[in-house]
PDB file of N, CA and C in Angstrom:
ATOM      1  N   LEU A   5    -167.678  26.792-111.910  1.00 67.00           N
ATOM      2  CA  LEU A   5    -166.291  27.220-111.996  1.00 67.00           C
ATOM      3  C   LEU A   5    -165.677  26.801-113.323  1.00 67.00           C
ATOM      4  N   GLU A   6    -164.876  27.663-113.857  1.00 80.00           N
ATOM      5  CA  GLU A   6    -164.167  27.349-115.085  1.00 80.00           C
ATOM      6  C   GLU A   6    -162.681  27.282-114.774  1.00 80.00           C
ATOM      7  N   ARG A   7    -162.042  26.251-115.235  1.00 87.00           N
ATOM      8  CA  ARG A   7    -160.608  26.081-114.990  1.00 87.00           C
ATOM      9  C   ARG A   7    -159.868  26.339-116.298  1.00 87.00           C
ATOM     10  N   ASN A   8    -158.786  27.104-116.219  1.00 91.00           N
ATOM     11  CA  ASN A   8    -158.025  27.453-117.408  1.00 91.00           C
ATOM     12  C   ASN A   8    -156.665  26.778-117.494  1.00 91.00           C
ATOM     13  N   PHE A   9    -156.275  26.075-116.451  1.00 94.00           N
ATOM     14  CA  PHE A   9    -154.965  25.439-116.420  1.00 94.00           C
ATOM     15  C   PHE A   9    -155.117  23.970-116.049  1.00 94.00           C
ATOM     16  N   PRO A  10    -154.182  23.128-116.476  1.00 94.00           N
ATOM     17  CA  PRO A  10    -154.266  21.713-116.103  1.00 94.00           C
ATOM     18  C   PRO A  10    -154.035  21.526-114.600  1.00 94.00           C
ATOM     19  N   VAL A  11    -154.443  20.370-114.101  1.00 94.00           N
ATOM     20  CA  VAL A  11    -154.196  20.004-112.706  1.00 94.00           C
ATOM     21  C   VAL A  11    -152.942  19.149-112.686  1.00 94.00           C
ATOM     22  N   ASN A  12    -151.980  19.544-111.874  1.00 94.00           N
ATOM     23  CA  ASN A  12    -150.721  18.808-111.768  1.00 94.00           C
ATOM     24  C   ASN A  12    -150.544  18.271-110.357  1.00 94.00           C
ATOM     25  N   PHE A  13    -150.243  16.993-110.259  1.00 93.00           N
ATOM     26  CA  PHE A  13    -149.876  16.368-109.000  1.00 93.00           C
ATOM     27  C   PHE A  13    -148.372  16.128-109.042  1.00 93.00           C
ATOM     28  N   VAL A  14    -147.715  16.255-107.916  1.00 93.00           N
ATOM     29  CA  VAL A  14    -146.270  16.035-107.861  1.00 93.00           C
ATOM     30  C   VAL A  14    -145.944  14.571-108.128  1.00 93.00           C
ATOM     31  N   THR A  15    -146.797  13.691-107.634  1.00 95.00           N
ATOM     32  CA  THR A  15    -146.575  12.259-107.788  1.00 95.00           C
ATOM     33  C   THR A  15    -147.922  11.548-107.853  1.00 95.00           C
ATOM     34  N   THR A  16    -147.905  10.292-108.204  1.00 95.00           N
ATOM     35  CA  THR A  16    -149.138   9.511-108.166  1.00 95.00           C
ATOM     36  C   THR A  16    -149.516   9.289-106.699  1.00 95.00           C
ATOM     37  N   VAL A  17    -150.774   8.978-106.471  1.00 92.00           N
ATOM     38  CA  VAL A  17    -151.284   8.831-105.105  1.00 92.00           C
ATOM     39  C   VAL A  17    -151.982   7.487-104.975  1.00 92.00           C
ATOM     40  N   LYS A  18    -151.747   6.829-103.862  1.00 95.00           N
ATOM     41  CA  LYS A  18    -152.426   5.571-103.595  1.00 95.00           C
ATOM     42  C   LYS A  18    -152.696   5.500-102.099  1.00 95.00           C
ATOM     43  N   GLY A  19    -153.921   5.206-101.731  1.00 94.00           N
ATOM     44  CA  GLY A  19    -154.259   5.109-100.317  1.00 94.00           C
ATOM     45  C   GLY A  19    -155.369   4.111-100.086  1.00 94.00           C
ATOM     46  N   GLN A  20    -155.320   3.483 -98.938  1.00 95.00           N
ATOM     47  CA  GLN A  20    -156.360   2.549 -98.547  1.00 95.00           C
ATOM     48  C   GLN A  20    -156.688   2.802 -97.085  1.00 95.00           C
ATOM     49  N   TYR A  21    -157.955   2.942 -96.817  1.00 93.00           N
ATOM     50  CA  TYR A  21    -158.431   3.178 -95.467  1.00 93.00           C
ATOM     51  C   TYR A  21    -159.390   2.054 -95.108  1.00 93.00           C
ATOM     52  N   VAL A  22    -159.139   1.411 -93.981  1.00 95.00           N
ATOM     53  CA  VAL A  22    -159.983   0.310 -93.535  1.00 95.00           C
ATOM     54  C   VAL A  22    -160.391   0.580 -92.091  1.00 95.00           C
ATOM     55  N   LEU A  23    -161.674   0.460 -91.823  1.00 93.00           N
ATOM     56  CA  LEU A  23    -162.201   0.644 -90.480  1.00 93.00           C
ATOM     57  C   LEU A  23    -162.985  -0.601 -90.096  1.00 93.00           C
ATOM     58  N   ASN A  24    -162.596  -1.216 -88.995  1.00 95.00           N
ATOM     59  CA  ASN A  24    -163.363  -2.323 -88.431  1.00 95.00           C
ATOM     60  C   ASN A  24    -164.119  -1.760 -87.237  1.00 95.00           C
ATOM     61  N   LEU A  25    -165.429  -1.818 -87.303  1.00 93.00           N
ATOM     62  CA  LEU A  25    -166.283  -1.195 -86.314  1.00 93.00           C
ATOM     63  C   LEU A  25    -167.118  -2.250 -85.606  1.00 93.00           C
ATOM     64  N   LYS A  26    -167.009  -2.294 -84.281  1.00 94.00           N
ATOM     65  CA  LYS A  26    -167.793  -3.235 -83.485  1.00 94.00           C
ATOM     66  C   LYS A  26    -169.123  -2.582 -83.147  1.00 94.00           C
ATOM     67  N   ILE A  27    -170.196  -3.294 -83.407  1.00 92.00           N
ATOM     68  CA  ILE A  27    -171.546  -2.809 -83.116  1.00 92.00           C
ATOM     69  C   ILE A  27    -171.842  -3.082 -81.642  1.00 92.00           C
ATOM     70  N   PRO A  28    -172.318  -2.088 -80.907  1.00 91.00           N
ATOM     71  CA  PRO A  28    -172.587  -2.286 -79.478  1.00 91.00           C
ATOM     72  C   PRO A  28    -173.668  -3.343 -79.235  1.00 91.00           C
ATOM     73  N   ASN A  29    -173.574  -4.003 -78.102  1.00 91.00           N
ATOM     74  CA  ASN A  29    -174.604  -4.972 -77.720  1.00 91.00           C
ATOM     75  C   ASN A  29    -175.956  -4.283 -77.681  1.00 91.00           C
ATOM     76  N   GLY A  30    -176.975  -4.990 -78.112  1.00 92.00           N
ATOM     77  CA  GLY A  30    -178.320  -4.433 -78.108  1.00 92.00           C
ATOM     78  C   GLY A  30    -178.681  -3.704 -79.391  1.00 92.00           C
ATOM     79  N   TYR A  31    -177.751  -3.631 -80.346  1.00 91.00           N
ATOM     80  CA  TYR A  31    -178.002  -2.980 -81.626  1.00 91.00           C
ATOM     81  C   TYR A  31    -177.722  -3.943 -82.770  1.00 91.00           C
ATOM     82  N   ALA A  32    -178.391  -3.714 -83.874  1.00 89.00           N
ATOM     83  CA  ALA A  32    -178.172  -4.505 -85.080  1.00 89.00           C
ATOM     84  C   ALA A  32    -178.101  -3.550 -86.267  1.00 89.00           C
ATOM     85  N   ILE A  33    -177.458  -3.997 -87.311  1.00 90.00           N
ATOM     86  CA  ILE A  33    -177.330  -3.183 -88.520  1.00 90.00           C
ATOM     87  C   ILE A  33    -178.629  -3.273 -89.309  1.00 90.00           C
ATOM     88  N   GLU A  34    -179.194  -2.120 -89.586  1.00 89.00           N
ATOM     89  CA  GLU A  34    -180.425  -2.084 -90.371  1.00 89.00           C
ATOM     90  C   GLU A  34    -180.119  -1.864 -91.853  1.00 89.00           C
ATOM     91  N   GLU A  35    -179.115  -1.039 -92.118  1.00 87.00           N
ATOM     92  CA  GLU A  35    -178.799  -0.710 -93.515  1.00 87.00           C
ATOM     93  C   GLU A  35    -177.319  -0.362 -93.647  1.00 87.00           C
ATOM     94  N   LEU A  36    -176.689  -0.927 -94.675  1.00 89.00           N
ATOM     95  CA  LEU A  36    -175.292  -0.624 -94.979  1.00 89.00           C
ATOM     96  C   LEU A  36    -175.226   0.263 -96.219  1.00 89.00           C
ATOM     97  N   PRO A  37    -174.244   1.157 -96.289  1.00 89.00           N
ATOM     98  CA  PRO A  37    -174.057   1.950 -97.512  1.00 89.00           C
ATOM     99  C   PRO A  37    -173.744   1.048 -98.707  1.00 89.00           C
ATOM    100  N   GLU A  38    -174.143   1.492 -99.864  1.00 90.00           N
ATOM    101  CA  GLU A  38    -173.945   0.732-101.096  1.00 90.00           C
ATOM    102  C   GLU A  38    -172.482   0.791-101.550  1.00 90.00           C
ATOM    103  N   ALA A  39    -171.972  -0.332-102.010  1.00 92.00           N
ATOM    104  CA  ALA A  39    -170.607  -0.389-102.546  1.00 92.00           C
ATOM    105  C   ALA A  39    -170.539   0.418-103.843  1.00 92.00           C
ATOM    106  N   THR A  40    -169.380   1.015-104.093  1.00 92.00           N
ATOM    107  CA  THR A  40    -169.191   1.868-105.270  1.00 92.00           C
ATOM    108  C   THR A  40    -167.802   1.650-105.844  1.00 92.00           C
ATOM    109  N   ARG A  41    -167.726   1.707-107.163  1.00 94.00           N
ATOM    110  CA  ARG A  41    -166.436   1.697-107.851  1.00 94.00           C
ATOM    111  C   ARG A  41    -166.532   2.728-108.961  1.00 94.00           C
ATOM    112  N   HIS A  42    -165.566   3.640-108.990  1.00 92.00           N
ATOM    113  CA  HIS A  42    -165.568   4.697-110.000  1.00 92.00           C
ATOM    114  C   HIS A  42    -164.159   4.804-110.585  1.00 92.00           C
ATOM    115  N   VAL A  43    -164.080   4.836-111.908  1.00 93.00           N
ATOM    116  CA  VAL A  43    -162.788   4.902-112.595  1.00 93.00           C
ATOM    117  C   VAL A  43    -162.745   6.170-113.437  1.00 93.00           C
ATOM    118  N   LEU A  44    -161.631   6.894-113.335  1.00 93.00           N
ATOM    119  CA  LEU A  44    -161.430   8.084-114.162  1.00 93.00           C
ATOM    120  C   LEU A  44    -161.090   7.672-115.596  1.00 93.00           C
ATOM    121  N   PRO A  45    -161.405   8.514-116.579  1.00 89.00           N
ATOM    122  CA  PRO A  45    -161.051   8.218-117.960  1.00 89.00           C
ATOM    123  C   PRO A  45    -159.536   8.047-118.132  1.00 89.00           C
ATOM    124  N   ASN A  46    -159.154   7.296-119.122  1.00 87.00           N
ATOM    125  CA  ASN A  46    -157.743   7.054-119.464  1.00 87.00           C
ATOM    126  C   ASN A  46    -156.953   6.474-118.289  1.00 87.00           C
ATOM    127  N   GLU A  47    -157.643   5.690-117.456  1.00 87.00           N
ATOM    128  CA  GLU A  47    -157.010   5.043-116.304  1.00 87.00           C
ATOM    129  C   GLU A  47    -156.285   6.044-115.408  1.00 87.00           C
ATOM    130  N   GLY A  48    -156.894   7.230-115.257  1.00 92.00           N
ATOM    131  CA  GLY A  48    -156.288   8.283-114.444  1.00 92.00           C
ATOM    132  C   GLY A  48    -156.377   8.049-112.957  1.00 92.00           C
ATOM    133  N   GLY A  49    -157.303   7.196-112.535  1.00 94.00           N
ATOM    134  CA  GLY A  49    -157.449   6.900-111.118  1.00 94.00           C
ATOM    135  C   GLY A  49    -158.713   6.108-110.867  1.00 94.00           C
ATOM    136  N   LYS A  50    -158.870   5.661-109.624  1.00 95.00           N
ATOM    137  CA  LYS A  50    -160.090   4.928-109.280  1.00 95.00           C
ATOM    138  C   LYS A  50    -160.359   5.024-107.785  1.00 95.00           C
ATOM    139  N   ILE A  51    -161.635   4.854-107.464  1.00 94.00           N
ATOM    140  CA  ILE A  51    -162.110   4.799-106.088  1.00 94.00           C
ATOM    141  C   ILE A  51    -162.904   3.508-105.956  1.00 94.00           C
ATOM    142  N   GLN A  52    -162.675   2.827-104.856  1.00 95.00           N
ATOM    143  CA  GLN A  52    -163.423   1.619-104.555  1.00 95.00           C
ATOM    144  C   GLN A  52    -163.873   1.721-103.102  1.00 95.00           C
ATOM    145  N   PHE A  53    -165.184   1.672-102.873  1.00 94.00           N
ATOM    146  CA  PHE A  53    -165.746   1.763-101.532  1.00 94.00           C
ATOM    147  C   PHE A  53    -166.588   0.536-101.273  1.00 94.00           C
ATOM    148  N   SER A  54    -166.413  -0.053-100.090  1.00 94.00           N
ATOM    149  CA  SER A  54    -167.262  -1.180 -99.713  1.00 94.00           C
ATOM    150  C   SER A  54    -167.522  -1.154 -98.219  1.00 94.00           C
ATOM    151  N   CYS A  55    -168.635  -1.710 -97.850  1.00 93.00           N
ATOM    152  CA  CYS A  55    -169.034  -1.802 -96.454  1.00 93.00           C
ATOM    153  C   CYS A  55    -169.686  -3.170 -96.288  1.00 93.00           C
ATOM    154  N   SER A  56    -169.118  -3.999 -95.430  1.00 93.00           N
ATOM    155  CA  SER A  56    -169.654  -5.348 -95.287  1.00 93.00           C
ATOM    156  C   SER A  56    -169.747  -5.745 -93.820  1.00 93.00           C
ATOM    157  N   GLN A  57    -170.760  -6.552 -93.551  1.00 91.00           N
ATOM    158  CA  GLN A  57    -170.965  -7.035 -92.189  1.00 91.00           C
ATOM    159  C   GLN A  57    -170.135  -8.292 -91.989  1.00 91.00           C
ATOM    160  N   ILE A  58    -169.437  -8.343 -90.848  1.00 90.00           N
ATOM    161  CA  ILE A  58    -168.638  -9.508 -90.492  1.00 90.00           C
ATOM    162  C   ILE A  58    -169.263 -10.085 -89.228  1.00 90.00           C
ATOM    163  N   GLY A  59    -169.829 -11.257 -89.346  1.00 85.00           N
ATOM    164  CA  GLY A  59    -170.525 -11.827 -88.197  1.00 85.00           C
ATOM    165  C   GLY A  59    -171.750 -11.000 -87.860  1.00 85.00           C
ATOM    166  N   GLU A  60    -172.145 -11.038 -86.600  1.00 82.00           N
ATOM    167  CA  GLU A  60    -173.336 -10.297 -86.198  1.00 82.00           C
ATOM    168  C   GLU A  60    -173.019  -8.951 -85.575  1.00 82.00           C
ATOM    169  N   SER A  61    -171.761  -8.746 -85.185  1.00 88.00           N
ATOM    170  CA  SER A  61    -171.494  -7.540 -84.412  1.00 88.00           C
ATOM    171  C   SER A  61    -170.317  -6.705 -84.917  1.00 88.00           C
ATOM    172  N   GLU A  62    -169.938  -6.886 -86.178  1.00 93.00           N
ATOM    173  CA  GLU A  62    -168.823  -6.098 -86.692  1.00 93.00           C
ATOM    174  C   GLU A  62    -169.069  -5.710 -88.147  1.00 93.00           C
ATOM    175  N   VAL A  63    -168.584  -4.529 -88.487  1.00 94.00           N
ATOM    176  CA  VAL A  63    -168.693  -4.018 -89.852  1.00 94.00           C
ATOM    177  C   VAL A  63    -167.307  -3.588 -90.305  1.00 94.00           C
ATOM    178  N   GLN A  64    -166.976  -3.898 -91.553  1.00 95.00           N
ATOM    179  CA  GLN A  64    -165.717  -3.434 -92.118  1.00 95.00           C
ATOM    180  C   GLN A  64    -166.029  -2.463 -93.248  1.00 95.00           C
ATOM    181  N   ILE A  65    -165.434  -1.266 -93.148  1.00 93.00           N
ATOM    182  CA  ILE A  65    -165.607  -0.230 -94.158  1.00 93.00           C
ATOM    183  C   ILE A  65    -164.253  -0.018 -94.815  1.00 93.00           C
ATOM    184  N   SER A  66    -164.227  -0.047 -96.141  1.00 94.00           N
ATOM    185  CA  SER A  66    -162.972   0.063 -96.872  1.00 94.00           C
ATOM    186  C   SER A  66    -163.105   1.098 -97.988  1.00 94.00           C
ATOM    187  N   LEU A  67    -162.106   1.967 -98.083  1.00 93.00           N
ATOM    188  CA  LEU A  67    -162.048   2.948 -99.161  1.00 93.00           C
ATOM    189  C   LEU A  67    -160.650   2.894 -99.761  1.00 93.00           C
ATOM    190  N   LYS A  68    -160.575   2.553-101.032  1.00 95.00           N
ATOM    191  CA  LYS A  68    -159.299   2.544-101.764  1.00 95.00           C
ATOM    192  C   LYS A  68    -159.366   3.653-102.797  1.00 95.00           C
ATOM    193  N   ARG A  69    -158.305   4.441-102.846  1.00 93.00           N
ATOM    194  CA  ARG A  69    -158.274   5.560-103.788  1.00 93.00           C
ATOM    195  C   ARG A  69    -156.894   5.624-104.416  1.00 93.00           C
ATOM    196  N   SER A  70    -156.860   5.809-105.726  1.00 95.00           N
ATOM    197  CA  SER A  70    -155.571   5.973-106.396  1.00 95.00           C
ATOM    198  C   SER A  70    -155.698   6.980-107.531  1.00 95.00           C
ATOM    199  N   ILE A  71    -154.640   7.751-107.701  1.00 95.00           N
ATOM    200  CA  ILE A  71    -154.502   8.665-108.830  1.00 95.00           C
ATOM    201  C   ILE A  71    -153.278   8.179-109.587  1.00 95.00           C
ATOM    202  N   SER A  72    -153.471   7.728-110.809  1.00 95.00           N
ATOM    203  CA  SER A  72    -152.402   7.090-111.577  1.00 95.00           C
ATOM    204  C   SER A  72    -151.646   8.036-112.502  1.00 95.00           C
ATOM    205  N   LYS A  73    -152.220   9.211-112.741  1.00 94.00           N
ATOM    206  CA  LYS A  73    -151.571  10.193-113.611  1.00 94.00           C
ATOM    207  C   LYS A  73    -151.133  11.383-112.767  1.00 94.00           C
ATOM    208  N   THR A  74    -150.138  12.088-113.244  1.00 94.00           N
ATOM    209  CA  THR A  74    -149.698  13.281-112.522  1.00 94.00           C
ATOM    210  C   THR A  74    -150.220  14.568-113.152  1.00 94.00           C
ATOM    211  N   GLU A  75    -150.752  14.487-114.359  1.00 94.00           N
ATOM    212  CA  GLU A  75    -151.293  15.687-114.997  1.00 94.00           C
ATOM    213  C   GLU A  75    -152.638  15.382-115.654  1.00 94.00           C
ATOM    214  N   PHE A  76    -153.595  16.274-115.370  1.00 94.00           N
ATOM    215  CA  PHE A  76    -154.925  16.165-115.956  1.00 94.00           C
ATOM    216  C   PHE A  76    -155.195  17.441-116.736  1.00 94.00           C
ATOM    217  N   PRO A  77    -155.509  17.329-118.031  1.00 93.00           N
ATOM    218  CA  PRO A  77    -155.773  18.534-118.830  1.00 93.00           C
ATOM    219  C   PRO A  77    -157.055  19.231-118.375  1.00 93.00           C
ATOM    220  N   VAL A  78    -157.207  20.470-118.793  1.00 93.00           N
ATOM    221  CA  VAL A  78    -158.363  21.287-118.431  1.00 93.00           C
ATOM    222  C   VAL A  78    -159.667  20.553-118.739  1.00 93.00           C
ATOM    223  N   GLU A  79    -159.721  19.833-119.836  1.00 92.00           N
ATOM    224  CA  GLU A  79    -160.937  19.138-120.262  1.00 92.00           C
ATOM    225  C   GLU A  79    -161.372  18.065-119.257  1.00 92.00           C
ATOM    226  N   GLU A  80    -160.447  17.555-118.462  1.00 92.00           N
ATOM    227  CA  GLU A  80    -160.761  16.493-117.500  1.00 92.00           C
ATOM    228  C   GLU A  80    -161.002  17.038-116.092  1.00 92.00           C
ATOM    229  N   TYR A  81    -160.970  18.348-115.932  1.00 92.00           N
ATOM    230  CA  TYR A  81    -161.101  18.937-114.600  1.00 92.00           C
ATOM    231  C   TYR A  81    -162.423  18.576-113.933  1.00 92.00           C
ATOM    232  N   ASN A  82    -163.537  18.728-114.634  1.00 91.00           N
ATOM    233  CA  ASN A  82    -164.841  18.442-114.025  1.00 91.00           C
ATOM    234  C   ASN A  82    -164.952  16.985-113.589  1.00 91.00           C
ATOM    235  N   THR A  83    -164.419  16.085-114.388  1.00 92.00           N
ATOM    236  CA  THR A  83    -164.433  14.674-114.022  1.00 92.00           C
ATOM    237  C   THR A  83    -163.573  14.428-112.786  1.00 92.00           C
ATOM    238  N   LEU A  84    -162.424  15.069-112.722  1.00 92.00           N
ATOM    239  CA  LEU A  84    -161.536  14.934-111.571  1.00 92.00           C
ATOM    240  C   LEU A  84    -162.194  15.506-110.316  1.00 92.00           C
ATOM    241  N   ARG A  85    -162.860  16.621-110.472  1.00 92.00           N
ATOM    242  CA  ARG A  85    -163.562  17.226-109.336  1.00 92.00           C
ATOM    243  C   ARG A  85    -164.665  16.310-108.827  1.00 92.00           C
ATOM    244  N   GLN A  86    -165.438  15.699-109.722  1.00 92.00           N
ATOM    245  CA  GLN A  86    -166.485  14.754-109.330  1.00 92.00           C
ATOM    246  C   GLN A  86    -165.883  13.544-108.613  1.00 92.00           C
ATOM    247  N   PHE A  87    -164.717  13.123-109.057  1.00 92.00           N
ATOM    248  CA  PHE A  87    -163.999  12.008-108.445  1.00 92.00           C
ATOM    249  C   PHE A  87    -163.712  12.311-106.967  1.00 92.00           C
ATOM    250  N   PHE A  88    -163.175  13.489-106.689  1.00 92.00           N
ATOM    251  CA  PHE A  88    -162.865  13.863-105.304  1.00 92.00           C
ATOM    252  C   PHE A  88    -164.139  14.120-104.497  1.00 92.00           C
ATOM    253  N   ASP A  89    -165.183  14.657-105.130  1.00 93.00           N
ATOM    254  CA  ASP A  89    -166.463  14.831-104.446  1.00 93.00           C
ATOM    255  C   ASP A  89    -167.028  13.480-104.012  1.00 93.00           C
ATOM    256  N   LEU A  90    -166.896  12.465-104.869  1.00 90.00           N
ATOM    257  CA  LEU A  90    -167.357  11.124-104.535  1.00 90.00           C
ATOM    258  C   LEU A  90    -166.573  10.557-103.350  1.00 90.00           C
ATOM    259  N   ALA A  91    -165.263  10.770-103.333  1.00 88.00           N
ATOM    260  CA  ALA A  91    -164.438  10.294-102.211  1.00 88.00           C
ATOM    261  C   ALA A  91    -164.905  10.933-100.904  1.00 88.00           C
ATOM    262  N   VAL A  92    -165.176  12.222-100.925  1.00 91.00           N
ATOM    263  CA  VAL A  92    -165.656  12.920 -99.728  1.00 91.00           C
ATOM    264  C   VAL A  92    -167.024  12.382 -99.323  1.00 91.00           C
ATOM    265  N   GLU A  93    -167.904  12.203-100.292  1.00 90.00           N
ATOM    266  CA  GLU A  93    -169.250  11.692-100.014  1.00 90.00           C
ATOM    267  C   GLU A  93    -169.182  10.323 -99.337  1.00 90.00           C
ATOM    268  N   LYS A  94    -168.318   9.459 -99.827  1.00 86.00           N
ATOM    269  CA  LYS A  94    -168.222   8.102 -99.272  1.00 86.00           C
ATOM    270  C   LYS A  94    -167.655   8.098 -97.854  1.00 86.00           C
ATOM    271  N   THR A  95    -166.798   9.045 -97.530  1.00 84.00           N
ATOM    272  CA  THR A  95    -166.263   9.092 -96.169  1.00 84.00           C
ATOM    273  C   THR A  95    -167.285   9.641 -95.181  1.00 84.00           C
ATOM    274  N   GLN A  96    -168.397  10.161 -95.682  1.00 87.00           N
ATOM    275  CA  GLN A  96    -169.427  10.706 -94.809  1.00 87.00           C
ATOM    276  C   GLN A  96    -170.687   9.840 -94.768  1.00 87.00           C
ATOM    277  N   MET A  97    -170.614   8.624 -95.309  1.00 84.00           N
ATOM    278  CA  MET A  97    -171.757   7.725 -95.305  1.00 84.00           C
ATOM    279  C   MET A  97    -172.098   7.327 -93.879  1.00 84.00           C
ATOM    280  N   GLN A  98    -173.370   7.044 -93.643  1.00 85.00           N
ATOM    281  CA  GLN A  98    -173.820   6.668 -92.319  1.00 85.00           C
ATOM    282  C   GLN A  98    -174.314   5.226 -92.298  1.00 85.00           C
ATOM    283  N   LEU A  99    -173.995   4.541 -91.215  1.00 85.00           N
ATOM    284  CA  LEU A  99    -174.550   3.222 -90.963  1.00 85.00           C
ATOM    285  C   LEU A  99    -175.876   3.423 -90.235  1.00 85.00           C
ATOM    286  N   VAL A 100    -176.864   2.655 -90.581  1.00 87.00           N
ATOM    287  CA  VAL A 100    -178.154   2.745 -89.903  1.00 87.00           C
ATOM    288  C   VAL A 100    -178.261   1.548 -88.973  1.00 87.00           C
ATOM    289  N   LEU A 101    -178.374   1.845 -87.679  1.00 89.00           N
ATOM    290  CA  LEU A 101    -178.505   0.797 -86.672  1.00 89.00           C
ATOM    291  C   LEU A 101    -179.916   0.819 -86.105  1.00 89.00           C
ATOM    292  N   LYS A 102    -180.348  -0.322 -85.601  1.00 90.00           N
ATOM    293  CA  LYS A 102    -181.643  -0.369 -84.907  1.00 90.00           C
ATOM    294  C   LYS A 102    -181.432  -1.003 -83.542  1.00 90.00           C
ATOM    295  N   LYS A 103    -182.177  -0.532 -82.579  1.00 91.00           N
ATOM    296  CA  LYS A 103    -182.081  -1.053 -81.223  1.00 91.00           C
ATOM    297  C   LYS A 103    -182.895  -2.340 -81.153  1.00 91.00           C
ATOM    298  N   MET A 104    -182.322  -3.356 -80.584  1.00 87.00           N
ATOM    299  CA  MET A 104    -183.000  -4.662 -80.483  1.00 87.00           C
ATOM    300  C   MET A 104    -183.866  -4.728 -79.240  1.00 87.00           C
TER     301      MET A 104
END
């Protein structure tokens, strides 16, 4: 896709999503998704994703996302698109559990 116009946001955006997930009895975490931090050029925004085990039976998943600029020129469109693709990808990560 080719974009011919800048991307305009009405306002800056900031959001944080936190999920505390209890692992059912008889299961253990085999693999956690890898933590990620991605920053847009010129401090235009950032994504921070983490997944950590708390104790033996709980996992905390955190996604922080912010857009610090309200206008992105055409030249930054592909980078901005990759930024949102990464946010979507991280919200679809899977925890791998194993039965004990």
